[in-house]
Amino acid sequence: MFSKACECAIRSALLVASHSLKGERVSIRDIAEESDSPMAFTAKIMQQLAKGGILYSVQGKHGGFEMSKEQMQTTRLSRIVSLIDGDKVFTGCGLGLKACNALKPCPLHNQFAVVRNELRQMLENTTVLDLTLDLNNGQTFLKR
């Protein structure tokens, strides 16, 4: 449903938030390792997240990435998805057709519209902090 870049962005944001709650900055190398993503790919994603205001990039010897508690509380997953993948996940056709709508629906349109709306609600109602707390409490995992 999401692109690999978007999946990486969500995992990376959660890792940065998790470290930030412990008062730590996290390096690009550690993010790539902990998220099982190539470093160059992860670096591009992190640049987009920093440019989009989702997290901070701190330069220098003790630099890395961090996220304020306010950013964690206000950043909804829908914002990360829109930043990385655009709005296609909210508007696109389930079969990938270019012109699918209620007036000229594809065979999957009506069922997919329900799933798409539920996905939008979940992404708009879930913050980075919500997921990070479960991650830090050991209730959820990013690596198997």
Short mmCIF file of N, CA and C in Angstrom, two decimals:
data_model
loop_
_atom_site.label_atom_id
_atom_site.label_comp_id
_atom_site.label_asym_id
_atom_site.label_seq_id
_atom_site.Cartn_x
_atom_site.Cartn_y
_atom_site.Cartn_z
N MET A 1 0.82 -1.19 0.00
CA MET A 1 0.00 0.00 0.00
C MET A 1 0.87 1.26 0.00
N PHE A 2 1.94 1.26 0.81
CA PHE A 2 2.86 2.40 0.83
C PHE A 2 4.11 2.04 0.03
N SER A 3 4.79 3.06 -0.46
CA SER A 3 6.06 2.82 -1.15
C SER A 3 7.11 2.40 -0.13
N LYS A 4 8.20 1.82 -0.61
CA LYS A 4 9.32 1.45 0.28
C LYS A 4 9.86 2.69 0.98
N ALA A 5 9.90 3.81 0.27
CA ALA A 5 10.38 5.05 0.86
C ALA A 5 9.48 5.49 2.01
N CYS A 6 8.19 5.35 1.85
CA CYS A 6 7.25 5.74 2.89
C CYS A 6 7.36 4.81 4.10
N GLU A 7 7.48 3.53 3.85
CA GLU A 7 7.67 2.57 4.94
C GLU A 7 8.93 2.92 5.73
N CYS A 8 10.00 3.22 5.01
CA CYS A 8 11.26 3.60 5.65
C CYS A 8 11.10 4.89 6.45
N ALA A 9 10.36 5.84 5.90
CA ALA A 9 10.15 7.13 6.58
C ALA A 9 9.40 6.95 7.89
N ILE A 10 8.38 6.12 7.89
CA ILE A 10 7.61 5.88 9.11
C ILE A 10 8.48 5.18 10.14
N ARG A 11 9.18 4.12 9.72
CA ARG A 11 10.07 3.41 10.65
C ARG A 11 11.14 4.34 11.20
N SER A 12 11.74 5.14 10.34
CA SER A 12 12.81 6.05 10.76
C SER A 12 12.29 7.11 11.73
N ALA A 13 11.12 7.66 11.45
CA ALA A 13 10.54 8.67 12.36
C ALA A 13 10.28 8.05 13.73
N LEU A 14 9.80 6.82 13.75
CA LEU A 14 9.55 6.15 15.02
C LEU A 14 10.85 5.87 15.77
N LEU A 15 11.89 5.50 15.05
CA LEU A 15 13.20 5.27 15.69
C LEU A 15 13.75 6.56 16.29
N VAL A 16 13.66 7.64 15.54
CA VAL A 16 14.15 8.93 16.05
C VAL A 16 13.34 9.34 17.27
N ALA A 17 12.03 9.19 17.20
CA ALA A 17 11.17 9.54 18.34
C ALA A 17 11.49 8.69 19.55
N SER A 18 11.71 7.41 19.33
CA SER A 18 12.03 6.49 20.42
C SER A 18 13.32 6.92 21.14
N HIS A 19 14.33 7.23 20.37
CA HIS A 19 15.60 7.69 20.94
C HIS A 19 15.43 9.05 21.62
N SER A 20 14.64 9.92 21.00
CA SER A 20 14.44 11.27 21.54
C SER A 20 13.74 11.22 22.89
N LEU A 21 12.82 10.30 23.08
CA LEU A 21 12.15 10.17 24.37
C LEU A 21 13.14 9.76 25.47
N LYS A 22 14.24 9.14 25.08
CA LYS A 22 15.29 8.76 26.03
C LYS A 22 16.36 9.84 26.14
N GLY A 23 16.14 10.97 25.45
CA GLY A 23 17.10 12.07 25.50
C GLY A 23 18.32 11.86 24.62
N GLU A 24 18.19 11.04 23.59
CA GLU A 24 19.32 10.71 22.71
C GLU A 24 19.06 11.20 21.29
N ARG A 25 20.14 11.59 20.62
CA ARG A 25 20.10 11.81 19.17
C ARG A 25 20.52 10.50 18.53
N VAL A 26 20.10 10.30 17.32
CA VAL A 26 20.44 9.05 16.64
C VAL A 26 21.09 9.38 15.30
N SER A 27 22.14 8.67 14.97
CA SER A 27 22.89 8.91 13.73
C SER A 27 22.20 8.24 12.55
N ILE A 28 22.54 8.71 11.38
CA ILE A 28 22.00 8.12 10.16
C ILE A 28 22.41 6.65 10.05
N ARG A 29 23.62 6.35 10.47
CA ARG A 29 24.11 4.97 10.43
C ARG A 29 23.24 4.07 11.32
N ASP A 30 22.93 4.54 12.52
CA ASP A 30 22.10 3.75 13.44
C ASP A 30 20.67 3.62 12.93
N ILE A 31 20.14 4.68 12.34
CA ILE A 31 18.79 4.62 11.79
C ILE A 31 18.73 3.58 10.68
N ALA A 32 19.70 3.62 9.78
CA ALA A 32 19.74 2.67 8.66
C ALA A 32 19.85 1.23 9.19
N GLU A 33 20.70 1.04 10.17
CA GLU A 33 20.90 -0.30 10.73
C GLU A 33 19.64 -0.79 11.44
N GLU A 34 19.07 0.08 12.28
CA GLU A 34 17.90 -0.32 13.06
C GLU A 34 16.64 -0.48 12.23
N SER A 35 16.60 0.17 11.07
CA SER A 35 15.42 0.06 10.20
C SER A 35 15.63 -0.90 9.03
N ASP A 36 16.80 -1.54 8.99
CA ASP A 36 17.12 -2.49 7.91
C ASP A 36 16.98 -1.86 6.54
N SER A 37 17.49 -0.64 6.38
CA SER A 37 17.45 0.05 5.10
C SER A 37 18.85 0.48 4.69
N PRO A 38 19.13 0.54 3.40
CA PRO A 38 20.44 1.01 2.95
C PRO A 38 20.70 2.45 3.42
N MET A 39 21.94 2.75 3.76
CA MET A 39 22.26 4.05 4.34
C MET A 39 21.97 5.21 3.39
N ALA A 40 22.34 5.10 2.12
CA ALA A 40 22.11 6.20 1.18
C ALA A 40 20.60 6.46 1.01
N PHE A 41 19.83 5.40 0.93
CA PHE A 41 18.38 5.50 0.81
C PHE A 41 17.79 6.16 2.06
N THR A 42 18.23 5.71 3.22
CA THR A 42 17.76 6.26 4.49
C THR A 42 18.14 7.74 4.61
N ALA A 43 19.34 8.10 4.17
CA ALA A 43 19.78 9.50 4.24
C ALA A 43 18.86 10.41 3.43
N LYS A 44 18.44 9.96 2.25
CA LYS A 44 17.52 10.76 1.43
C LYS A 44 16.17 10.93 2.14
N ILE A 45 15.70 9.88 2.72
CA ILE A 45 14.42 9.92 3.44
C ILE A 45 14.53 10.87 4.63
N MET A 46 15.63 10.79 5.36
CA MET A 46 15.82 11.64 6.54
C MET A 46 15.88 13.11 6.14
N GLN A 47 16.50 13.40 5.00
CA GLN A 47 16.52 14.78 4.50
C GLN A 47 15.11 15.29 4.25
N GLN A 48 14.27 14.45 3.66
CA GLN A 48 12.89 14.84 3.38
C GLN A 48 12.12 15.08 4.68
N LEU A 49 12.33 14.22 5.67
CA LEU A 49 11.63 14.37 6.94
C LEU A 49 12.08 15.65 7.66
N ALA A 50 13.37 15.94 7.60
CA ALA A 50 13.88 17.16 8.24
C ALA A 50 13.38 18.40 7.50
N LYS A 51 13.44 18.36 6.18
CA LYS A 51 12.96 19.49 5.37
C LYS A 51 11.46 19.72 5.58
N GLY A 52 10.73 18.65 5.81
CA GLY A 52 9.29 18.74 6.03
C GLY A 52 8.92 19.13 7.46
N GLY A 53 9.93 19.31 8.33
CA GLY A 53 9.68 19.75 9.69
C GLY A 53 9.19 18.66 10.63
N ILE A 54 9.35 17.42 10.24
CA ILE A 54 8.90 16.31 11.07
C ILE A 54 9.90 16.02 12.19
N LEU A 55 11.18 16.26 11.89
CA LEU A 55 12.23 16.06 12.88
C LEU A 55 13.35 17.06 12.62
N TYR A 56 14.32 17.07 13.52
CA TYR A 56 15.45 17.99 13.40
C TYR A 56 16.71 17.22 13.04
N SER A 57 17.55 17.87 12.26
CA SER A 57 18.88 17.36 11.94
C SER A 57 19.88 18.28 12.62
N VAL A 58 20.76 17.71 13.43
CA VAL A 58 21.78 18.48 14.14
C VAL A 58 23.14 18.07 13.59
N GLN A 59 23.90 19.05 13.10
CA GLN A 59 25.21 18.80 12.51
C GLN A 59 26.28 18.72 13.59
N GLY A 60 27.42 18.16 13.23
CA GLY A 60 28.58 18.17 14.11
C GLY A 60 28.89 16.83 14.75
N LYS A 61 29.92 16.86 15.58
CA LYS A 61 30.42 15.64 16.21
C LYS A 61 29.35 14.91 17.02
N HIS A 62 28.54 15.66 17.74
CA HIS A 62 27.49 15.05 18.55
C HIS A 62 26.12 15.22 17.89
N GLY A 63 26.14 15.31 16.57
CA GLY A 63 24.92 15.53 15.80
C GLY A 63 24.12 14.27 15.61
N GLY A 64 23.12 14.38 14.82
CA GLY A 64 22.21 13.28 14.53
C GLY A 64 20.82 13.82 14.33
N PHE A 65 19.86 12.97 14.52
CA PHE A 65 18.46 13.36 14.35
C PHE A 65 17.74 13.27 15.67
N GLU A 66 16.80 14.19 15.86
CA GLU A 66 15.99 14.20 17.07
C GLU A 66 14.62 14.75 16.75
N MET A 67 13.70 14.52 17.66
CA MET A 67 12.33 14.98 17.50
C MET A 67 11.85 15.48 18.85
N SER A 68 11.23 16.64 18.85
CA SER A 68 10.70 17.17 20.10
C SER A 68 9.41 16.44 20.47
N LYS A 69 9.06 16.50 21.73
CA LYS A 69 7.82 15.85 22.17
C LYS A 69 6.63 16.49 21.45
N GLU A 70 6.70 17.79 21.22
CA GLU A 70 5.62 18.47 20.51
C GLU A 70 5.49 17.93 19.08
N GLN A 71 6.62 17.72 18.42
CA GLN A 71 6.57 17.15 17.07
C GLN A 71 5.95 15.75 17.10
N MET A 72 6.32 14.96 18.10
CA MET A 72 5.75 13.61 18.21
C MET A 72 4.24 13.65 18.42
N GLN A 73 3.79 14.61 19.21
CA GLN A 73 2.36 14.72 19.53
C GLN A 73 1.54 15.25 18.36
N THR A 74 2.14 16.09 17.56
CA THR A 74 1.37 16.74 16.48
C THR A 74 1.56 16.09 15.11
N THR A 75 2.61 15.30 14.95
CA THR A 75 2.84 14.67 13.65
C THR A 75 2.00 13.42 13.52
N ARG A 76 1.07 13.49 12.60
CA ARG A 76 0.21 12.34 12.32
C ARG A 76 0.82 11.55 11.17
N LEU A 77 0.55 10.26 11.16
CA LEU A 77 1.12 9.42 10.10
C LEU A 77 0.69 9.90 8.72
N SER A 78 -0.49 10.48 8.62
CA SER A 78 -0.96 10.99 7.32
C SER A 78 -0.02 12.05 6.78
N ARG A 79 0.60 12.82 7.65
CA ARG A 79 1.53 13.86 7.20
C ARG A 79 2.79 13.23 6.61
N ILE A 80 3.29 12.19 7.24
CA ILE A 80 4.48 11.50 6.71
C ILE A 80 4.16 10.86 5.37
N VAL A 81 3.01 10.20 5.29
CA VAL A 81 2.60 9.54 4.04
C VAL A 81 2.47 10.58 2.93
N SER A 82 1.81 11.69 3.20
CA SER A 82 1.65 12.74 2.19
C SER A 82 2.98 13.33 1.76
N LEU A 83 3.87 13.54 2.72
CA LEU A 83 5.19 14.11 2.43
C LEU A 83 5.99 13.20 1.50
N ILE A 84 5.96 11.92 1.74
CA ILE A 84 6.79 10.98 0.98
C ILE A 84 6.08 10.45 -0.27
N ASP A 85 4.83 10.04 -0.14
CA ASP A 85 4.11 9.40 -1.24
C ASP A 85 3.08 10.30 -1.93
N GLY A 86 2.83 11.47 -1.37
CA GLY A 86 1.76 12.29 -1.91
C GLY A 86 0.41 11.76 -1.46
N ASP A 87 -0.64 12.16 -2.15
CA ASP A 87 -1.99 11.77 -1.75
C ASP A 87 -2.55 10.59 -2.54
N LYS A 88 -1.72 9.95 -3.33
CA LYS A 88 -2.21 8.86 -4.18
C LYS A 88 -2.86 7.73 -3.37
N VAL A 89 -2.32 7.44 -2.20
CA VAL A 89 -2.88 6.37 -1.38
C VAL A 89 -4.31 6.72 -0.95
N PHE A 90 -4.64 8.00 -0.91
CA PHE A 90 -5.97 8.44 -0.50
C PHE A 90 -6.92 8.62 -1.68
N THR A 91 -6.38 8.72 -2.88
CA THR A 91 -7.21 9.03 -4.03
C THR A 91 -7.09 8.03 -5.18
N GLY A 92 -6.03 7.23 -5.18
CA GLY A 92 -5.75 6.35 -6.31
C GLY A 92 -6.71 5.18 -6.44
N CYS A 93 -6.71 4.61 -7.60
CA CYS A 93 -7.52 3.44 -7.92
C CYS A 93 -6.87 2.18 -7.34
N GLY A 94 -7.68 1.29 -6.81
CA GLY A 94 -7.20 0.03 -6.26
C GLY A 94 -6.59 -0.88 -7.30
N LEU A 95 -6.94 -0.69 -8.55
CA LEU A 95 -6.38 -1.49 -9.64
C LEU A 95 -5.33 -0.73 -10.43
N GLY A 96 -5.06 0.51 -10.01
CA GLY A 96 -4.03 1.31 -10.68
C GLY A 96 -4.47 2.00 -11.95
N LEU A 97 -5.76 2.07 -12.20
CA LEU A 97 -6.25 2.76 -13.40
C LEU A 97 -6.06 4.27 -13.23
N LYS A 98 -5.85 4.95 -14.35
CA LYS A 98 -5.62 6.40 -14.30
C LYS A 98 -6.90 7.18 -14.00
N ALA A 99 -8.03 6.73 -14.54
CA ALA A 99 -9.27 7.47 -14.37
C ALA A 99 -10.35 6.57 -13.78
N CYS A 100 -10.35 6.47 -12.46
CA CYS A 100 -11.35 5.66 -11.76
C CYS A 100 -12.07 6.58 -10.80
N ASN A 101 -13.39 6.61 -10.89
CA ASN A 101 -14.18 7.42 -9.96
C ASN A 101 -15.58 6.83 -9.84
N ALA A 102 -16.42 7.46 -9.02
CA ALA A 102 -17.76 6.93 -8.78
C ALA A 102 -18.62 6.93 -10.05
N LEU A 103 -18.34 7.85 -10.97
CA LEU A 103 -19.11 7.89 -12.21
C LEU A 103 -18.70 6.80 -13.19
N LYS A 104 -17.42 6.45 -13.17
CA LYS A 104 -16.90 5.41 -14.05
C LYS A 104 -15.97 4.52 -13.22
N PRO A 105 -16.56 3.70 -12.33
CA PRO A 105 -15.75 2.92 -11.39
C PRO A 105 -15.11 1.68 -12.01
N CYS A 106 -13.96 1.32 -11.45
CA CYS A 106 -13.35 0.04 -11.81
C CYS A 106 -14.10 -1.06 -11.03
N PRO A 107 -13.87 -2.32 -11.33
CA PRO A 107 -14.58 -3.39 -10.62
C PRO A 107 -14.33 -3.41 -9.10
N LEU A 108 -13.23 -2.81 -8.65
CA LEU A 108 -12.87 -2.83 -7.23
C LEU A 108 -13.21 -1.52 -6.51
N HIS A 109 -13.70 -0.52 -7.27
CA HIS A 109 -13.85 0.84 -6.75
C HIS A 109 -14.63 0.93 -5.44
N ASN A 110 -15.82 0.38 -5.38
CA ASN A 110 -16.66 0.56 -4.19
C ASN A 110 -16.05 -0.08 -2.95
N GLN A 111 -15.51 -1.27 -3.06
CA GLN A 111 -14.88 -1.92 -1.91
C GLN A 111 -13.60 -1.19 -1.50
N PHE A 112 -12.82 -0.76 -2.49
CA PHE A 112 -11.55 -0.10 -2.20
C PHE A 112 -11.77 1.28 -1.58
N ALA A 113 -12.85 1.95 -1.95
CA ALA A 113 -13.16 3.26 -1.37
C ALA A 113 -13.36 3.15 0.14
N VAL A 114 -13.98 2.07 0.58
CA VAL A 114 -14.20 1.84 2.02
C VAL A 114 -12.86 1.64 2.72
N VAL A 115 -12.01 0.79 2.16
CA VAL A 115 -10.69 0.52 2.73
C VAL A 115 -9.85 1.81 2.76
N ARG A 116 -9.88 2.55 1.67
CA ARG A 116 -9.12 3.79 1.56
C ARG A 116 -9.56 4.80 2.63
N ASN A 117 -10.87 4.91 2.86
CA ASN A 117 -11.38 5.84 3.86
C ASN A 117 -10.98 5.41 5.28
N GLU A 118 -11.02 4.11 5.55
CA GLU A 118 -10.60 3.61 6.86
C GLU A 118 -9.10 3.85 7.07
N LEU A 119 -8.33 3.65 6.02
CA LEU A 119 -6.90 3.90 6.09
C LEU A 119 -6.63 5.38 6.38
N ARG A 120 -7.33 6.26 5.70
CA ARG A 120 -7.17 7.70 5.92
C ARG A 120 -7.48 8.05 7.38
N GLN A 121 -8.58 7.52 7.89
CA GLN A 121 -8.95 7.79 9.29
C GLN A 121 -7.86 7.32 10.25
N MET A 122 -7.35 6.12 10.03
CA MET A 122 -6.31 5.59 10.90
C MET A 122 -5.06 6.46 10.84
N LEU A 123 -4.64 6.85 9.66
CA LEU A 123 -3.44 7.66 9.50
C LEU A 123 -3.62 9.07 10.08
N GLU A 124 -4.82 9.62 9.96
CA GLU A 124 -5.08 10.96 10.49
C GLU A 124 -5.25 10.97 12.00
N ASN A 125 -5.61 9.83 12.58
CA ASN A 125 -5.85 9.76 14.01
C ASN A 125 -4.69 9.15 14.80
N THR A 126 -3.62 8.78 14.13
CA THR A 126 -2.48 8.17 14.79
C THR A 126 -1.28 9.10 14.73
N THR A 127 -0.73 9.41 15.90
CA THR A 127 0.45 10.27 15.96
C THR A 127 1.71 9.43 16.10
N VAL A 128 2.83 10.06 15.83
CA VAL A 128 4.12 9.40 16.03
C VAL A 128 4.27 9.01 17.50
N LEU A 129 3.83 9.87 18.40
CA LEU A 129 3.93 9.57 19.83
C LEU A 129 3.12 8.33 20.19
N ASP A 130 1.93 8.19 19.66
CA ASP A 130 1.10 7.00 19.94
C ASP A 130 1.88 5.72 19.67
N LEU A 131 2.51 5.65 18.53
CA LEU A 131 3.23 4.43 18.13
C LEU A 131 4.55 4.28 18.88
N THR A 132 5.19 5.41 19.18
CA THR A 132 6.47 5.37 19.87
C THR A 132 6.31 4.86 21.29
N LEU A 133 5.26 5.25 21.96
CA LEU A 133 5.04 4.78 23.33
C LEU A 133 4.89 3.26 23.37
N ASP A 134 4.12 2.70 22.42
CA ASP A 134 3.98 1.24 22.33
C ASP A 134 5.32 0.59 22.02
N LEU A 135 6.10 1.22 21.17
CA LEU A 135 7.42 0.70 20.81
C LEU A 135 8.34 0.69 22.04
N ASN A 136 8.38 1.78 22.77
CA ASN A 136 9.25 1.88 23.94
C ASN A 136 8.79 0.99 25.10
N ASN A 137 7.49 0.69 25.15
CA ASN A 137 6.98 -0.20 26.20
C ASN A 137 7.15 -1.67 25.85
N GLY A 138 7.67 -1.97 24.67
CA GLY A 138 7.88 -3.35 24.26
C GLY A 138 6.62 -4.04 23.75
N GLN A 139 5.57 -3.25 23.49
CA GLN A 139 4.33 -3.84 22.98
C GLN A 139 4.36 -4.04 21.47
N THR A 140 5.20 -3.25 20.78
CA THR A 140 5.34 -3.39 19.34
C THR A 140 6.83 -3.42 18.99
N PHE A 141 7.14 -3.84 17.76
CA PHE A 141 8.52 -4.03 17.35
C PHE A 141 8.72 -3.53 15.93
N LEU A 142 9.93 -3.03 15.65
CA LEU A 142 10.29 -2.61 14.29
C LEU A 142 11.22 -3.61 13.61
N LYS A 143 11.76 -4.52 14.37
CA LYS A 143 12.70 -5.49 13.81
C LYS A 143 12.35 -6.87 14.35
N ARG A 144 12.42 -7.83 13.52
CA ARG A 144 12.11 -9.22 13.93
C ARG A 144 13.37 -10.01 14.04
#
